[in-house]
Amino acid sequence: MPEVPGRRPGCFVVDLDGAMIGYITFDRRGAEHPGHVRPEAGEAALGYLFLPEAWGRGYAAEACAAALDWFAGALPSEPVVLCTQAANDRAMRLAAKLGFTEVKRFEDYGAEQWFGAWSSVTLPG
Ligand SMILES: CC(C)(COP(=O)(O)OP(=O)(O)OC[C@H]1O[C@@H](n2cnc3c(N)ncnc32)[C@H](O)[C@@H]1OP(=O)(O)O)[C@@H](O)C(=O)NCCC(=O)NCCS
């Protein structure tokens, strides 16, 4: 265990009528992992985990969109990345809905991983 806990750019608990149904995190993506959009690594990586009973109702999409909106204001012009197993249909559909686009795919943890990026900055043209 490190003496000083690592710092995350963001961490959110999602509640529905006072009960926790999921959480959303922004972690710094370490250089030891494959998949980066910055040479120095350390990008903010979005993570999401919701209780199965809350799936299929659009709550994750709504909450993640709000978290990304917060991120765009807190750390403007920083990209956000996301890595999930390509076989994780729900996570893949959510990533596409949120506006993540594929950067690359690679093998890790014995499975194909999908690595995508999102940016609040609209490129000219
Ligand atoms: C990934 C995960 C967050 C996706 O949750 P989800 O509920 O499927 O995602 P959304 O909030 O986008 O909901 C989409 C579904 O809600 C439905 N829906 C119902 N009412 C809706 C509404 N009012 N508005 C929007 N969507 C609605 C959509 O039609 C869609 O259904 P479908 O999946 O059958 O096509 C969830 O599966 C999860 O926590 N998985 C385990 C953790 C995990 O795998 N994390 C990723 C690792 S990086």
PDB file of C-alpha atoms and ligand atoms in Angstrom:
ATOM      1  CA  MET A   1       0.000   0.000   0.000  1.00  0.00           C
ATOM      2  CA  PRO A   2       1.349   3.444  -0.857  1.00  0.00           C
ATOM      3  CA  GLU A   3       1.790   5.846   2.064  1.00  0.00           C
ATOM      4  CA  VAL A   4      -0.207   8.503   0.277  1.00  0.00           C
ATOM      5  CA  PRO A   5      -3.373   7.318  -1.468  1.00  0.00           C
ATOM      6  CA  GLY A   6      -3.552   7.994  -5.187  1.00  0.00           C
ATOM      7  CA  ARG A   7      -5.639  10.910  -6.363  1.00  0.00           C
ATOM      8  CA  ARG A   8      -8.472  10.598  -8.833  1.00  0.00           C
ATOM      9  CA  PRO A   9      -9.737  13.463 -10.935  1.00  0.00           C
ATOM     10  CA  GLY A  10     -13.289  12.440 -10.056  1.00  0.00           C
ATOM     11  CA  CYS A  11     -15.483   9.874  -8.302  1.00  0.00           C
ATOM     12  CA  PHE A  12     -19.294   9.905  -8.232  1.00  0.00           C
ATOM     13  CA  VAL A  13     -21.932   7.856  -6.491  1.00  0.00           C
ATOM     14  CA  VAL A  14     -25.213   7.616  -8.400  1.00  0.00           C
ATOM     15  CA  ASP A  15     -28.326   7.478  -6.302  1.00  0.00           C
ATOM     16  CA  LEU A  16     -31.925   6.772  -7.178  1.00  0.00           C
ATOM     17  CA  ASP A  17     -34.468   7.868  -4.594  1.00  0.00           C
ATOM     18  CA  GLY A  18     -31.780   7.854  -1.911  1.00  0.00           C
ATOM     19  CA  ALA A  19     -30.306   4.419  -2.715  1.00  0.00           C
ATOM     20  CA  MET A  20     -26.957   3.911  -4.414  1.00  0.00           C
ATOM     21  CA  ILE A  21     -27.372   2.283  -7.841  1.00  0.00           C
ATOM     22  CA  GLY A  22     -23.875   2.755  -9.240  1.00  0.00           C
ATOM     23  CA  TYR A  23     -20.657   4.673  -9.308  1.00  0.00           C
ATOM     24  CA  ILE A  24     -18.565   6.497 -11.872  1.00  0.00           C
ATOM     25  CA  THR A  25     -14.839   7.137 -11.634  1.00  0.00           C
ATOM     26  CA  PHE A  26     -12.155   9.069 -13.458  1.00  0.00           C
ATOM     27  CA  ASP A  27      -8.771   7.431 -12.826  1.00  0.00           C
ATOM     28  CA  ARG A  28      -5.375   8.314 -14.236  1.00  0.00           C
ATOM     29  CA  ARG A  29      -4.382   5.642 -16.771  1.00  0.00           C
ATOM     30  CA  GLY A  30      -0.935   4.395 -15.851  1.00  0.00           C
ATOM     31  CA  ALA A  31       1.812   4.144 -18.466  1.00  0.00           C
ATOM     32  CA  GLU A  32       2.078   0.394 -17.768  1.00  0.00           C
ATOM     33  CA  HIS A  33      -1.274  -0.208 -19.486  1.00  0.00           C
ATOM     34  CA  PRO A  34      -1.510  -0.457 -23.257  1.00  0.00           C
ATOM     35  CA  GLY A  35      -3.612   2.193 -25.004  1.00  0.00           C
ATOM     36  CA  HIS A  36      -2.933   5.923 -24.699  1.00  0.00           C
ATOM     37  CA  VAL A  37      -3.738   9.155 -26.492  1.00  0.00           C
ATOM     38  CA  ARG A  38      -0.957  11.194 -24.830  1.00  0.00           C
ATOM     39  CA  PRO A  39       2.732  10.287 -24.982  1.00  0.00           C
ATOM     40  CA  GLU A  40       3.110  10.945 -21.252  1.00  0.00           C
ATOM     41  CA  ALA A  41       0.067   8.706 -20.446  1.00  0.00           C
ATOM     42  CA  GLY A  42      -1.902   9.536 -17.268  1.00  0.00           C
ATOM     43  CA  GLU A  43      -5.117  10.301 -19.142  1.00  0.00           C
ATOM     44  CA  ALA A  44      -8.393  10.442 -17.222  1.00  0.00           C
ATOM     45  CA  ALA A  45     -10.052   7.068 -17.738  1.00  0.00           C
ATOM     46  CA  LEU A  46     -13.803   6.778 -17.263  1.00  0.00           C
ATOM     47  CA  GLY A  47     -15.095   3.768 -15.360  1.00  0.00           C
ATOM     48  CA  TYR A  48     -18.720   2.838 -14.632  1.00  0.00           C
ATOM     49  CA  LEU A  49     -20.365   0.151 -12.566  1.00  0.00           C
ATOM     50  CA  PHE A  50     -24.106  -0.079 -11.917  1.00  0.00           C
ATOM     51  CA  LEU A  51     -26.186  -2.636 -10.047  1.00  0.00           C
ATOM     52  CA  PRO A  52     -27.755  -5.128 -12.475  1.00  0.00           C
ATOM     53  CA  GLU A  53     -31.252  -4.216 -11.273  1.00  0.00           C
ATOM     54  CA  ALA A  54     -30.632  -0.663 -12.531  1.00  0.00           C
ATOM     55  CA  TRP A  55     -29.550  -1.746 -16.029  1.00  0.00           C
ATOM     56  CA  GLY A  56     -31.612  -1.196 -19.142  1.00  0.00           C
ATOM     57  CA  ARG A  57     -33.283   2.011 -17.994  1.00  0.00           C
ATOM     58  CA  GLY A  58     -30.859   4.653 -19.241  1.00  0.00           C
ATOM     59  CA  TYR A  59     -29.578   5.605 -15.773  1.00  0.00           C
ATOM     60  CA  ALA A  60     -25.934   4.875 -16.590  1.00  0.00           C
ATOM     61  CA  ALA A  61     -26.095   6.937 -19.774  1.00  0.00           C
ATOM     62  CA  GLU A  62     -27.693   9.873 -17.981  1.00  0.00           C
ATOM     63  CA  ALA A  63     -25.249   9.781 -15.069  1.00  0.00           C
ATOM     64  CA  CYS A  64     -22.130   9.303 -17.238  1.00  0.00           C
ATOM     65  CA  ALA A  65     -23.169  12.168 -19.514  1.00  0.00           C
ATOM     66  CA  ALA A  66     -23.507  14.387 -16.427  1.00  0.00           C
ATOM     67  CA  ALA A  67     -20.096  13.243 -15.148  1.00  0.00           C
ATOM     68  CA  LEU A  68     -18.481  13.995 -18.520  1.00  0.00           C
ATOM     69  CA  ASP A  69     -20.149  17.388 -18.489  1.00  0.00           C
ATOM     70  CA  TRP A  70     -18.642  18.029 -15.066  1.00  0.00           C
ATOM     71  CA  PHE A  71     -15.239  16.859 -16.313  1.00  0.00           C
ATOM     72  CA  ALA A  72     -15.359  19.187 -19.332  1.00  0.00           C
ATOM     73  CA  GLY A  73     -15.850  22.109 -16.959  1.00  0.00           C
ATOM     74  CA  ALA A  74     -13.329  20.988 -14.327  1.00  0.00           C
ATOM     75  CA  LEU A  75     -10.525  19.955 -16.682  1.00  0.00           C
ATOM     76  CA  PRO A  76     -11.293  21.645 -19.989  1.00  0.00           C
ATOM     77  CA  SER A  77      -9.509  20.362 -23.102  1.00  0.00           C
ATOM     78  CA  GLU A  78      -8.269  17.198 -21.351  1.00  0.00           C
ATOM     79  CA  PRO A  79      -9.232  14.020 -23.186  1.00  0.00           C
ATOM     80  CA  VAL A  80     -11.049  11.165 -21.450  1.00  0.00           C
ATOM     81  CA  VAL A  81     -10.296   7.558 -22.365  1.00  0.00           C
ATOM     82  CA  LEU A  82     -12.196   4.356 -21.756  1.00  0.00           C
ATOM     83  CA  CYS A  83     -11.162   0.726 -21.932  1.00  0.00           C
ATOM     84  CA  THR A  84     -13.555  -2.186 -21.831  1.00  0.00           C
ATOM     85  CA  GLN A  85     -13.741  -5.745 -23.070  1.00  0.00           C
ATOM     86  CA  ALA A  86     -14.972  -5.721 -26.661  1.00  0.00           C
ATOM     87  CA  ALA A  87     -17.377  -8.527 -25.676  1.00  0.00           C
ATOM     88  CA  ASN A  88     -19.044  -6.304 -23.049  1.00  0.00           C
ATOM     89  CA  ASP A  89     -22.012  -5.299 -25.214  1.00  0.00           C
ATOM     90  CA  ARG A  90     -23.638  -3.011 -22.665  1.00  0.00           C
ATOM     91  CA  ALA A  91     -20.426  -1.135 -21.901  1.00  0.00           C
ATOM     92  CA  MET A  92     -19.700  -0.811 -25.629  1.00  0.00           C
ATOM     93  CA  ARG A  93     -23.196   0.552 -26.392  1.00  0.00           C
ATOM     94  CA  LEU A  94     -22.875   3.018 -23.530  1.00  0.00           C
ATOM     95  CA  ALA A  95     -19.431   4.196 -24.714  1.00  0.00           C
ATOM     96  CA  ALA A  96     -20.795   4.845 -28.215  1.00  0.00           C
ATOM     97  CA  LYS A  97     -23.841   6.661 -26.807  1.00  0.00           C
ATOM     98  CA  LEU A  98     -21.580   8.927 -24.755  1.00  0.00           C
ATOM     99  CA  GLY A  99     -19.554   9.858 -27.835  1.00  0.00           C
ATOM    100  CA  PHE A 100     -16.401   7.766 -27.358  1.00  0.00           C
ATOM    101  CA  THR A 101     -14.698   6.755 -30.583  1.00  0.00           C
ATOM    102  CA  GLU A 102     -12.413   3.786 -31.099  1.00  0.00           C
ATOM    103  CA  VAL A 103      -8.665   4.388 -30.932  1.00  0.00           C
ATOM    104  CA  LYS A 104      -7.444   0.801 -30.918  1.00  0.00           C
ATOM    105  CA  ARG A 105      -8.126  -2.764 -29.837  1.00  0.00           C
ATOM    106  CA  PHE A 106      -5.650  -5.032 -28.147  1.00  0.00           C
ATOM    107  CA  GLU A 107      -5.416  -8.265 -26.180  1.00  0.00           C
ATOM    108  CA  ASP A 108      -5.184  -7.973 -22.407  1.00  0.00           C
ATOM    109  CA  TYR A 109      -6.482 -10.018 -19.474  1.00  0.00           C
ATOM    110  CA  GLY A 110      -6.895 -12.875 -21.976  1.00  0.00           C
ATOM    111  CA  ALA A 111      -9.541 -11.040 -24.025  1.00  0.00           C
ATOM    112  CA  GLU A 112      -9.932  -8.404 -26.721  1.00  0.00           C
ATOM    113  CA  GLN A 113     -10.042  -4.907 -25.209  1.00  0.00           C
ATOM    114  CA  TRP A 114     -11.675  -1.867 -26.825  1.00  0.00           C
ATOM    115  CA  PHE A 115      -9.904   1.428 -26.157  1.00  0.00           C
ATOM    116  CA  GLY A 116     -11.680   4.676 -27.026  1.00  0.00           C
ATOM    117  CA  ALA A 117     -11.383   8.409 -26.450  1.00  0.00           C
ATOM    118  CA  TRP A 118     -13.727  11.317 -25.841  1.00  0.00           C
ATOM    119  CA  SER A 119     -13.058  15.026 -25.925  1.00  0.00           C
ATOM    120  CA  SER A 120     -15.174  18.027 -25.027  1.00  0.00           C
ATOM    121  CA  VAL A 121     -13.170  20.055 -27.542  1.00  0.00           C
ATOM    122  CA  THR A 122     -14.775  20.286 -30.967  1.00  0.00           C
ATOM    123  CA  LEU A 123     -12.092  20.315 -33.605  1.00  0.00           C
ATOM    124  CA  PRO A 124     -12.441  22.970 -36.309  1.00  0.00           C
ATOM    125  CA  GLY A 125     -13.533  21.896 -39.768  1.00  0.00           C
TER     126      GLY A 125
HETATM  127  C1  LIG B   1     -22.043  -0.945 -18.512  1.00  0.00           C
HETATM  128  C2  LIG B   1     -23.315  -0.599 -17.758  1.00  0.00           C
HETATM  129  C3  LIG B   1     -23.080   0.598 -16.834  1.00  0.00           C
HETATM  130  C4  LIG B   1     -24.403  -0.252 -18.796  1.00  0.00           C
HETATM  131  O1  LIG B   1     -25.652  -0.074 -18.138  1.00  0.00           O
HETATM  132  P1  LIG B   1     -27.003   0.108 -18.996  1.00  0.00           P
HETATM  133  O2  LIG B   1     -28.122   0.252 -18.058  1.00  0.00           O
HETATM  134  O3  LIG B   1     -27.074  -0.959 -20.023  1.00  0.00           O
HETATM  135  O4  LIG B   1     -26.715   1.469 -19.784  1.00  0.00           O
HETATM  136  P2  LIG B   1     -27.672   2.671 -20.160  1.00  0.00           P
HETATM  137  O5  LIG B   1     -27.906   3.576 -19.032  1.00  0.00           O
HETATM  138  O6  LIG B   1     -27.077   3.277 -21.397  1.00  0.00           O
HETATM  139  O7  LIG B   1     -29.059   2.001 -20.519  1.00  0.00           O
HETATM  140  C5  LIG B   1     -29.276   1.543 -21.847  1.00  0.00           C
HETATM  141  C6  LIG B   1     -30.558   0.766 -21.928  1.00  0.00           C
HETATM  142  O8  LIG B   1     -31.605   1.455 -21.242  1.00  0.00           O
HETATM  143  C7  LIG B   1     -32.766   1.477 -22.110  1.00  0.00           C
HETATM  144  N1  LIG B   1     -33.669   2.546 -21.671  1.00  0.00           N
HETATM  145  C8  LIG B   1     -34.865   2.319 -21.065  1.00  0.00           C
HETATM  146  N2  LIG B   1     -35.413   3.493 -20.750  1.00  0.00           N
HETATM  147  C9  LIG B   1     -34.576   4.467 -21.156  1.00  0.00           C
HETATM  148  C10 LIG B   1     -34.626   5.879 -21.104  1.00  0.00           C
HETATM  149  N3  LIG B   1     -35.669   6.504 -20.558  1.00  0.00           N
HETATM  150  N4  LIG B   1     -33.589   6.582 -21.594  1.00  0.00           N
HETATM  151  C11 LIG B   1     -32.527   5.953 -22.135  1.00  0.00           C
HETATM  152  N5  LIG B   1     -32.425   4.596 -22.231  1.00  0.00           N
HETATM  153  C12 LIG B   1     -33.452   3.866 -21.733  1.00  0.00           C
HETATM  154  C13 LIG B   1     -32.153   1.600 -23.467  1.00  0.00           C
HETATM  155  O9  LIG B   1     -33.065   1.230 -24.474  1.00  0.00           O
HETATM  156  C14 LIG B   1     -31.016   0.588 -23.362  1.00  0.00           C
HETATM  157  O10 LIG B   1     -31.519  -0.716 -23.438  1.00  0.00           O
HETATM  158  P3  LIG B   1     -30.724  -1.907 -24.155  1.00  0.00           P
HETATM  159  O11 LIG B   1     -29.454  -2.106 -23.372  1.00  0.00           O
HETATM  160  O12 LIG B   1     -31.638  -3.056 -24.059  1.00  0.00           O
HETATM  161  O13 LIG B   1     -30.433  -1.432 -25.529  1.00  0.00           O
HETATM  162  C15 LIG B   1     -23.798  -1.805 -16.906  1.00  0.00           C
HETATM  163  O14 LIG B   1     -24.070  -2.885 -17.761  1.00  0.00           O
HETATM  164  C16 LIG B   1     -22.770  -2.236 -15.851  1.00  0.00           C
HETATM  165  O15 LIG B   1     -22.658  -1.638 -14.782  1.00  0.00           O
HETATM  166  N6  LIG B   1     -22.022  -3.326 -16.143  1.00  0.00           N
HETATM  167  C17 LIG B   1     -21.050  -3.859 -15.206  1.00  0.00           C
HETATM  168  C18 LIG B   1     -19.832  -3.004 -15.115  1.00  0.00           C
HETATM  169  C19 LIG B   1     -19.120  -2.888 -16.423  1.00  0.00           C
HETATM  170  O16 LIG B   1     -19.140  -3.791 -17.240  1.00  0.00           O
HETATM  171  N7  LIG B   1     -18.473  -1.732 -16.595  1.00  0.00           N
HETATM  172  C20 LIG B   1     -17.683  -1.456 -17.767  1.00  0.00           C
HETATM  173  C21 LIG B   1     -16.286  -1.869 -17.526  1.00  0.00           C
HETATM  174  S1  LIG B   1     -15.254  -0.593 -18.117  1.00  0.00           S
END
